[in-house]
Structures are given as C-alpha cells and as structure tokens.
Short mmCIF file of C-alpha atoms and ligand atoms in Angstrom, two decimals:
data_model
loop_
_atom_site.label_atom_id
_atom_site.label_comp_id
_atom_site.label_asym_id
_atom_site.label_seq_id
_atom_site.Cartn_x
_atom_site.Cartn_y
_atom_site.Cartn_z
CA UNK A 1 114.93 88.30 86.84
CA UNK A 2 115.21 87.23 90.39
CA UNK A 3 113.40 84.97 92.26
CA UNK A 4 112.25 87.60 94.60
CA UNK A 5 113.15 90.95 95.61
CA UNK A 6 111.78 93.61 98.24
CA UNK A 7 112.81 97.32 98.21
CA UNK A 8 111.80 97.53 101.76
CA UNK A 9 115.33 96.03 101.78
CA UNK A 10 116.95 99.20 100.07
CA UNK A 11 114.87 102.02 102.07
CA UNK A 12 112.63 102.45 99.49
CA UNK A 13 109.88 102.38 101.48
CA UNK A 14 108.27 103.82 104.49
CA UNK A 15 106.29 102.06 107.91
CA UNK A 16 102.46 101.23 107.13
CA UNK A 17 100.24 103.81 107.14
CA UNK A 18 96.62 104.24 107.89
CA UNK A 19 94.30 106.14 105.70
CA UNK A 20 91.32 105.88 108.63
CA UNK A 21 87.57 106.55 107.68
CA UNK A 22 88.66 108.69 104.13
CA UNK A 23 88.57 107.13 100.73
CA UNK A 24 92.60 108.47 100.11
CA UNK A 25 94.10 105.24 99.17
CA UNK A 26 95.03 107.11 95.82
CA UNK A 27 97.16 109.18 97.54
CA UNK A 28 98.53 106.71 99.45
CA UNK A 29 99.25 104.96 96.51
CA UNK A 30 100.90 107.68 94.93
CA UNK A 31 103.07 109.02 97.81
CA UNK A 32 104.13 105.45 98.44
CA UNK A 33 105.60 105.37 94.55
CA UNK A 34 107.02 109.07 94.71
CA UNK A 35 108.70 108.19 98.40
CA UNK A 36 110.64 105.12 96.32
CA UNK A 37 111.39 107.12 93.62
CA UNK A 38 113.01 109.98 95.46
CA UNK A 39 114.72 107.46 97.77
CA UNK A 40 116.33 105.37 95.12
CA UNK A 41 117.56 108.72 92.93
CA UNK A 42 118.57 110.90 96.35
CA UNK A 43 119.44 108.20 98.44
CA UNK A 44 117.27 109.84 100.89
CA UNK A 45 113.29 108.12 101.99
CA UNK A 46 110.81 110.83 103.10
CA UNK A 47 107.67 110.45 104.42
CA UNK A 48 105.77 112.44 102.37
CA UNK A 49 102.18 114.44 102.77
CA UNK A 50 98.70 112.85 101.85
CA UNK A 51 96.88 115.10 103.47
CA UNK A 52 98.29 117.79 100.85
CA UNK A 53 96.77 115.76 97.69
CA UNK A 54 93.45 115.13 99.78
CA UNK A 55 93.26 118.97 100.32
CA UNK A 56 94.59 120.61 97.48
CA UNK A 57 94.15 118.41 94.41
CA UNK A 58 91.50 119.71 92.35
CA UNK A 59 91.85 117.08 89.89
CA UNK A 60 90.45 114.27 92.47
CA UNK A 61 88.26 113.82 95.02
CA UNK A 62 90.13 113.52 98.83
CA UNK A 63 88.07 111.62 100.46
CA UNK A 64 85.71 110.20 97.46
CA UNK A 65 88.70 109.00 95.42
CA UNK A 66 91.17 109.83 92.96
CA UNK A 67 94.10 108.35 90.66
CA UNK A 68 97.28 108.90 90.87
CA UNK A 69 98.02 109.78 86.98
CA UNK A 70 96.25 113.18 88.53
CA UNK A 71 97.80 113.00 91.61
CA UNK A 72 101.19 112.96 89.82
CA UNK A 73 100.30 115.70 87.51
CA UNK A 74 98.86 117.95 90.56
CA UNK A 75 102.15 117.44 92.43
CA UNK A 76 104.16 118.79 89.62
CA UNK A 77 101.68 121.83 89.06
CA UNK A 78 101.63 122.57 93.01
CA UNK A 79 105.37 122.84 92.66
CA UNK A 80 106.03 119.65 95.21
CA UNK A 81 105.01 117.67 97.81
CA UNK A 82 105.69 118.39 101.61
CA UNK A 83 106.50 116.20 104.24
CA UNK A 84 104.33 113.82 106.36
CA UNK A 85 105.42 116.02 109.48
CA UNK A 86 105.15 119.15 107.76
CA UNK A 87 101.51 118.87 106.49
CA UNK A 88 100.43 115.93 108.54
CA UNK A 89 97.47 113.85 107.67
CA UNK A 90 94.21 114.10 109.15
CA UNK A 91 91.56 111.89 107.38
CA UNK A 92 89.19 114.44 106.22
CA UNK A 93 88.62 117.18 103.26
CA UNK A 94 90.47 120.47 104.66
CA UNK A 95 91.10 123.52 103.08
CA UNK A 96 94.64 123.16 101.32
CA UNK A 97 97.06 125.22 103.07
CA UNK A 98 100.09 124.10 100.81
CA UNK A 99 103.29 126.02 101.36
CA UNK A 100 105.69 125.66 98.32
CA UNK A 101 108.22 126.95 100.41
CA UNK A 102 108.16 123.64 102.60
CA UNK A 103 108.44 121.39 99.39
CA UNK A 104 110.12 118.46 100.71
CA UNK A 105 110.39 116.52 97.11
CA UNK A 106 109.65 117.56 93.40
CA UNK A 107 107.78 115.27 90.27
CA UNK A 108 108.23 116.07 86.73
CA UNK A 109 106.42 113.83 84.70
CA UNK A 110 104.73 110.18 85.44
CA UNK A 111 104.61 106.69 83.01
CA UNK A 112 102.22 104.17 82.25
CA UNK A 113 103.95 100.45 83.08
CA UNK A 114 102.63 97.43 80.84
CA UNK A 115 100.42 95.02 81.69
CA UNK A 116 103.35 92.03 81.21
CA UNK A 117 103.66 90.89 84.68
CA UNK A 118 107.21 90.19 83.77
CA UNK A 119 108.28 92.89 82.29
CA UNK A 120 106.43 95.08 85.48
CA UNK A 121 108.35 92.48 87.67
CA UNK A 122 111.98 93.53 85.60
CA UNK A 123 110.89 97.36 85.63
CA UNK A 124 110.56 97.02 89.15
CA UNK A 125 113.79 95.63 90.32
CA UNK A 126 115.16 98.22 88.34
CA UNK A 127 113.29 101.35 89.05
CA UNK A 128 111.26 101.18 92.17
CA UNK A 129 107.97 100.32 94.00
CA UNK A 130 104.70 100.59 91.43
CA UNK A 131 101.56 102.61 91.91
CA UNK A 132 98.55 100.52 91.14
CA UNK A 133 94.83 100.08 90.89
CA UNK A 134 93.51 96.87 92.00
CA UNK A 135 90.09 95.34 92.90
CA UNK A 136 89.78 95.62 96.54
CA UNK A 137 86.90 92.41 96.72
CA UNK A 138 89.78 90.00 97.88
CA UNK A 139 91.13 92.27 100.59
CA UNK A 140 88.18 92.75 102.75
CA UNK A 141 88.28 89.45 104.46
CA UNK A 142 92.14 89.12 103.70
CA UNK A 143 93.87 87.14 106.35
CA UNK A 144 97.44 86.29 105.06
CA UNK A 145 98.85 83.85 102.33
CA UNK A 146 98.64 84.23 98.96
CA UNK A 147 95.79 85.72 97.55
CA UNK A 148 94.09 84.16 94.45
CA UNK A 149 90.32 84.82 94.29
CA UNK A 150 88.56 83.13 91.26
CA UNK A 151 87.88 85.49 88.05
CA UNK A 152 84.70 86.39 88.92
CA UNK A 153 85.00 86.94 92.17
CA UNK A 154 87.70 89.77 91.42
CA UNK A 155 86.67 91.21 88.59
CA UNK A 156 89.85 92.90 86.86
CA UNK A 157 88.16 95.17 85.15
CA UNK A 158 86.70 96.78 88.60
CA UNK A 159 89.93 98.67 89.72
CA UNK A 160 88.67 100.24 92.83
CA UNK A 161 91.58 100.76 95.24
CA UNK A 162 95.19 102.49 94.95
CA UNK A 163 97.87 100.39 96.32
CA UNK A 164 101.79 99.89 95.87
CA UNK A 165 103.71 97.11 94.48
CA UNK A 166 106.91 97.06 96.58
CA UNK A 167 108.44 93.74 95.95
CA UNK A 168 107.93 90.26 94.69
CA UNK A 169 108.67 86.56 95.90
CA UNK A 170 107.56 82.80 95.47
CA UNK A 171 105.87 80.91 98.36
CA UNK A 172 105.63 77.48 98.30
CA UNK A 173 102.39 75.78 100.09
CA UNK A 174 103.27 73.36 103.13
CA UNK A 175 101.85 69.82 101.76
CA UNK A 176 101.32 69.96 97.89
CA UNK A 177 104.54 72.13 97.62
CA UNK A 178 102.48 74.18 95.02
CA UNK A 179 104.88 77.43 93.73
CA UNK A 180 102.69 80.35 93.76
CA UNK A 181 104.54 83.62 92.45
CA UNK A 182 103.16 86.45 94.28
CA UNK A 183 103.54 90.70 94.39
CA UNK A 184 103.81 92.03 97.79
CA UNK A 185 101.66 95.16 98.12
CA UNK A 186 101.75 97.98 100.67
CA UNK A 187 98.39 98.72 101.99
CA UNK A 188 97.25 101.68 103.89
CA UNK A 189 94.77 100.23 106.19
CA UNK A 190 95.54 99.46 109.88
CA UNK A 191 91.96 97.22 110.07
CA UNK A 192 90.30 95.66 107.39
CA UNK A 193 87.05 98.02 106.65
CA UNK A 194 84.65 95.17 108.29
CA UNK A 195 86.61 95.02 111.45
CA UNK A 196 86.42 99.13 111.95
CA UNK A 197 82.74 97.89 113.09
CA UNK A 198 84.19 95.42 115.37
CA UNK A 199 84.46 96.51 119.51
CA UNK A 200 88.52 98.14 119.65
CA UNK A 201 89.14 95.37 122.31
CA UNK A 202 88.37 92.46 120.30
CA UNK A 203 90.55 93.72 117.21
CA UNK A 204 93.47 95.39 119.52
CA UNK A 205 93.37 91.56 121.49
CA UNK A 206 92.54 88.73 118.84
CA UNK A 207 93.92 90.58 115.03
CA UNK A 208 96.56 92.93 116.81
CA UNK A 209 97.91 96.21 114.69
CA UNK A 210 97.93 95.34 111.66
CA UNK A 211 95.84 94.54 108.68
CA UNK A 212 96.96 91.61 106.81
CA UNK A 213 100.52 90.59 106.59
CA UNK A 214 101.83 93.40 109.25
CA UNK A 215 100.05 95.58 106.97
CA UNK A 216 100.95 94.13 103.41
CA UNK A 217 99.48 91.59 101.03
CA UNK A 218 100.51 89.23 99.04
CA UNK A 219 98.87 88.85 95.81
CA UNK A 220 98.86 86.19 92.71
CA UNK A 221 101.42 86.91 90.30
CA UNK A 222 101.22 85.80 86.48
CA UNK A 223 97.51 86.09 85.32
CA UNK A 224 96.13 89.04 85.97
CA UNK A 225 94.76 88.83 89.46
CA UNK A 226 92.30 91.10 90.71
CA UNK A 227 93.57 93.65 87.88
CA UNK A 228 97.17 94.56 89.47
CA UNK A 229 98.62 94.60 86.24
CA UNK A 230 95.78 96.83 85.00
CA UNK A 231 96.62 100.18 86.07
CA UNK A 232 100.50 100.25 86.92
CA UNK A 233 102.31 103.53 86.74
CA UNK A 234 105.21 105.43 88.27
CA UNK A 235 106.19 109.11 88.70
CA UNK A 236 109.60 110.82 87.17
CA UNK A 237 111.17 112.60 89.83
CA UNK A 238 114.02 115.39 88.98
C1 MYP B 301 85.49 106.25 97.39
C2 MYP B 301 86.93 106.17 97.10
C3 MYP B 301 87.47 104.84 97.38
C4 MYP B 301 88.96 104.78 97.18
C5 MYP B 301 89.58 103.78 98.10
C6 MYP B 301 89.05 103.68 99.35
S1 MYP B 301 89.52 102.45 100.44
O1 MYP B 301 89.17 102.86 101.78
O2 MYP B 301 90.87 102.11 100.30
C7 MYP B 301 88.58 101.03 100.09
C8 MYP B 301 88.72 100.41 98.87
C9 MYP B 301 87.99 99.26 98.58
C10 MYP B 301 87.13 98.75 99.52
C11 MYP B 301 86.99 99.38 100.76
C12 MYP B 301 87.72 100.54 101.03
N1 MYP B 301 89.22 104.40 95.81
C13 MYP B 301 89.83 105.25 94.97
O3 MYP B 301 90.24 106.34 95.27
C14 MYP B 301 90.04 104.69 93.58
C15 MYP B 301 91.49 104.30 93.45
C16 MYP B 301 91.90 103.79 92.14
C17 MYP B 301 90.97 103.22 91.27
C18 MYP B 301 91.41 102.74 90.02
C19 MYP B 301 92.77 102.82 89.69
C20 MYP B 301 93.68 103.39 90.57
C21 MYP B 301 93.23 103.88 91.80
N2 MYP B 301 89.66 105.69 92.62
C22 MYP B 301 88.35 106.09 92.58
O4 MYP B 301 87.51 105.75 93.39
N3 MYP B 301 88.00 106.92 91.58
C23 MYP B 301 88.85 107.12 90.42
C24 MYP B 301 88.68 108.45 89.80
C25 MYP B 301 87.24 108.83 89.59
N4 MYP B 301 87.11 110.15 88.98
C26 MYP B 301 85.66 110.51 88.83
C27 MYP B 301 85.53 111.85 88.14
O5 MYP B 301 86.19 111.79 86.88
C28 MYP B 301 87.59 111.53 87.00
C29 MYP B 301 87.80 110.18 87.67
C30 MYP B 301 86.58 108.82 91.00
C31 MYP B 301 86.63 107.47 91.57
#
C-alpha cells in the first residue's frame, strides 16, 4: 500500500461542486463515485447530472436525503445518467424530465466495501474514489488540517452526510512531528452551512471560495472516525 495516493492525479475526479440550500449530498456522493468509475474504465471523466437523481429518483428524497445504494440502483433502472450540462443542476425538487436518449454513462450493479480501513485504502488505489456516509458534526466548523473529533463528539453510528473518498496521505504536525494518516474527501459545499448566514462580503473577503481545504477535507484515518468506514460502497459500471 502506498503512503498516499490521490486520483485527482489520474482524472478521476471532477472540480468542487456546490449542492446550495438542498439536502443532495447523496447524490453528490454518488455521481462523484460513478464519475471515477467511468473515468478509470473509459478513460474518459464526465461531469455527470445530480439534478436527475434529485428529480427522478423515487427511491430517495432530493432535497430531504437519500443513499446512494438507491441512487445506484435508480440509475441502472432509469437506463443512465446524463450529463451535468445536459440536465444541469438547480438545487430544488423538479419534475424529472430524464431523457434516456441523452444517457451520458450507464451502472449495472453497486458493492458494499468493508469497514477495514486498510483494505478500503488497497480497494481504493485499485478501483477508484469511494462513496460514503459520514457524520457531518466535525465539518460544520471545519477549517483545514486533519480532522479528529473525540468519539462522542462524532458519533459513528450517526451517518448523516454523503461524501467521496478520493485519495489518501500522511501529514505530519509542525512541532511534535505527530504522523496522522488521513482520507481526503470531496465535499460538495462551497460555504460551510453556518457561514450561508454570514453577510456574502465577509465570506467572499475573509474565507474566499471554498469550503475547507479548496473544497476537500481531510479526515482521520485508522479508527473509525466520524463513521467513514461505516457506509463505503461503489457502483459497477459496464
Ligand atoms: C436532509 C438530508 C441531509 C443530507 C445531507 C445534507 S447536507 O447539506 O450535506 C448537510 C449534512 C450535514 C450537516 C449539514 C448539512 N443527508 C443525506 O442525504 C443522508 C446521506 C447519507 C446518510 C447515511 C449514509 C450515506 C449517506 N441521507 C439521509 O438523510 N437519509 C438516508 C435515507 C433515509 N431514507 C428514509 C426513508 O426510508 C429509506 C431511507 C432518509 C434520510
């Protein structure tokens, strides 16, 4: 296993996103993982459609949530997922108007990944970026480093946001030289949720763009933090 790896470095992975004032990070999550997939066994990276899984699958709730175990399954019974530019994402519950005959990408079939940090770390560097549910307590006032909230503060057993593992590393603190192995995780916020009630000119001047780590976040690997190991899974693509 390597130290670290990062399949932004393969074009596996598209810019940040931003899901806005809509509870879609499930299918953020899951267009994120199918994006990788398809890259990495067509050699070509889409951007593909969340707006499509917010409007037309029945199996979740757009804008009140969903997983992406559905969202997999719903892609594969709508016959596809579109592009980003074809059905373009607008932040709110719409009336699906899917068109299979714009299918941009295909899914047939989806996997649960085990909890072994390890072995997620290993399937990872040799299949793609991971879908997962994690517990979104730590990422509210997140302002860079690596994350490591005590047990209780991030319960994992409270998976409550959809995310995607895209790489992994080591960082090694200034003074104590501490080695803390960490995931990096695409998020799909452009502010934190607490700063979206913040006046635009103090977040465009003092935070800039993007949330976080130019829009990623780097997480505690090896024990379970915040439950990212919890819920990992992947789609099949054809
Ligand atoms: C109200 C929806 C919030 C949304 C994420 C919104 S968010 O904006 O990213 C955010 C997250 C945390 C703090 C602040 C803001 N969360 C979800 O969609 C999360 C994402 C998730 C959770 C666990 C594992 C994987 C992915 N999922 C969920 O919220 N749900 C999972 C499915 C559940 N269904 C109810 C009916 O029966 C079938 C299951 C509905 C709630």
């Amino acid at each position: 296993l390597p130290t670290s790896f990062d399949w932004r470095e393969y074009g596996a992975v598209t810019p940040i996103k931003n899901q806005g004032m809509c509870g879609s990070c499930w299918a953020f999550s899951t267009t994120g993982n199918v994006e990788g997939q398809w890259a990495i066994k067509h050699k070509n990276l889409y951007s593909l459609s969340e707006q499509e899984l917010v409007d037309c699958d029945s199996t979740d709730q757009g804008c009140n949530g969903g997983l992406p175990e559905n969202a997999y399954e719903a892609i594969a019974k709508l016959g596809g997922l579109e592009s980003e530019q074809d059905y373009p994402y607008d932040g709110e519950d719409e009336q699906c108007h899917f068109n299979k005959s714009m299918v941009q990408v295909t899914v047939n079939g989806s996997l649960e990944l085990p909890e072994d940090e390890i072995m997620l770390a290993k399937w990872l560097v040799k299949n793609g970026p991971i879908s997962i549910g994690i517990n979104a307590n730590a990422l509210q006032f997140y302002m860079g480093g690596v994350s490591h909230p005590f047990k209780f503060l991030c319960n994992p057993a409270d998976l409550d946001h959809g995310m995607l593992i895209v790489g992994f590393g080591v960082h090694t603190t200034k003074y104590l030289h501490r080695r803390q192995p960490y995931w990096l995780v695409k998020n799909s916020w452009a502010y934190p949720v607490f700063k979206k009630t913040l006046p635009f000119w103090i977040v465009k001047n003092s935070w800039g763009e993007q949330w976080g780590e130019q829009g990623y976040y780097r997480v505690y690997r090896g024990d379970g933090t915040c439950g990212v190991n919890k819920m990992a899974t992947s789609c099949i693509v054809p």
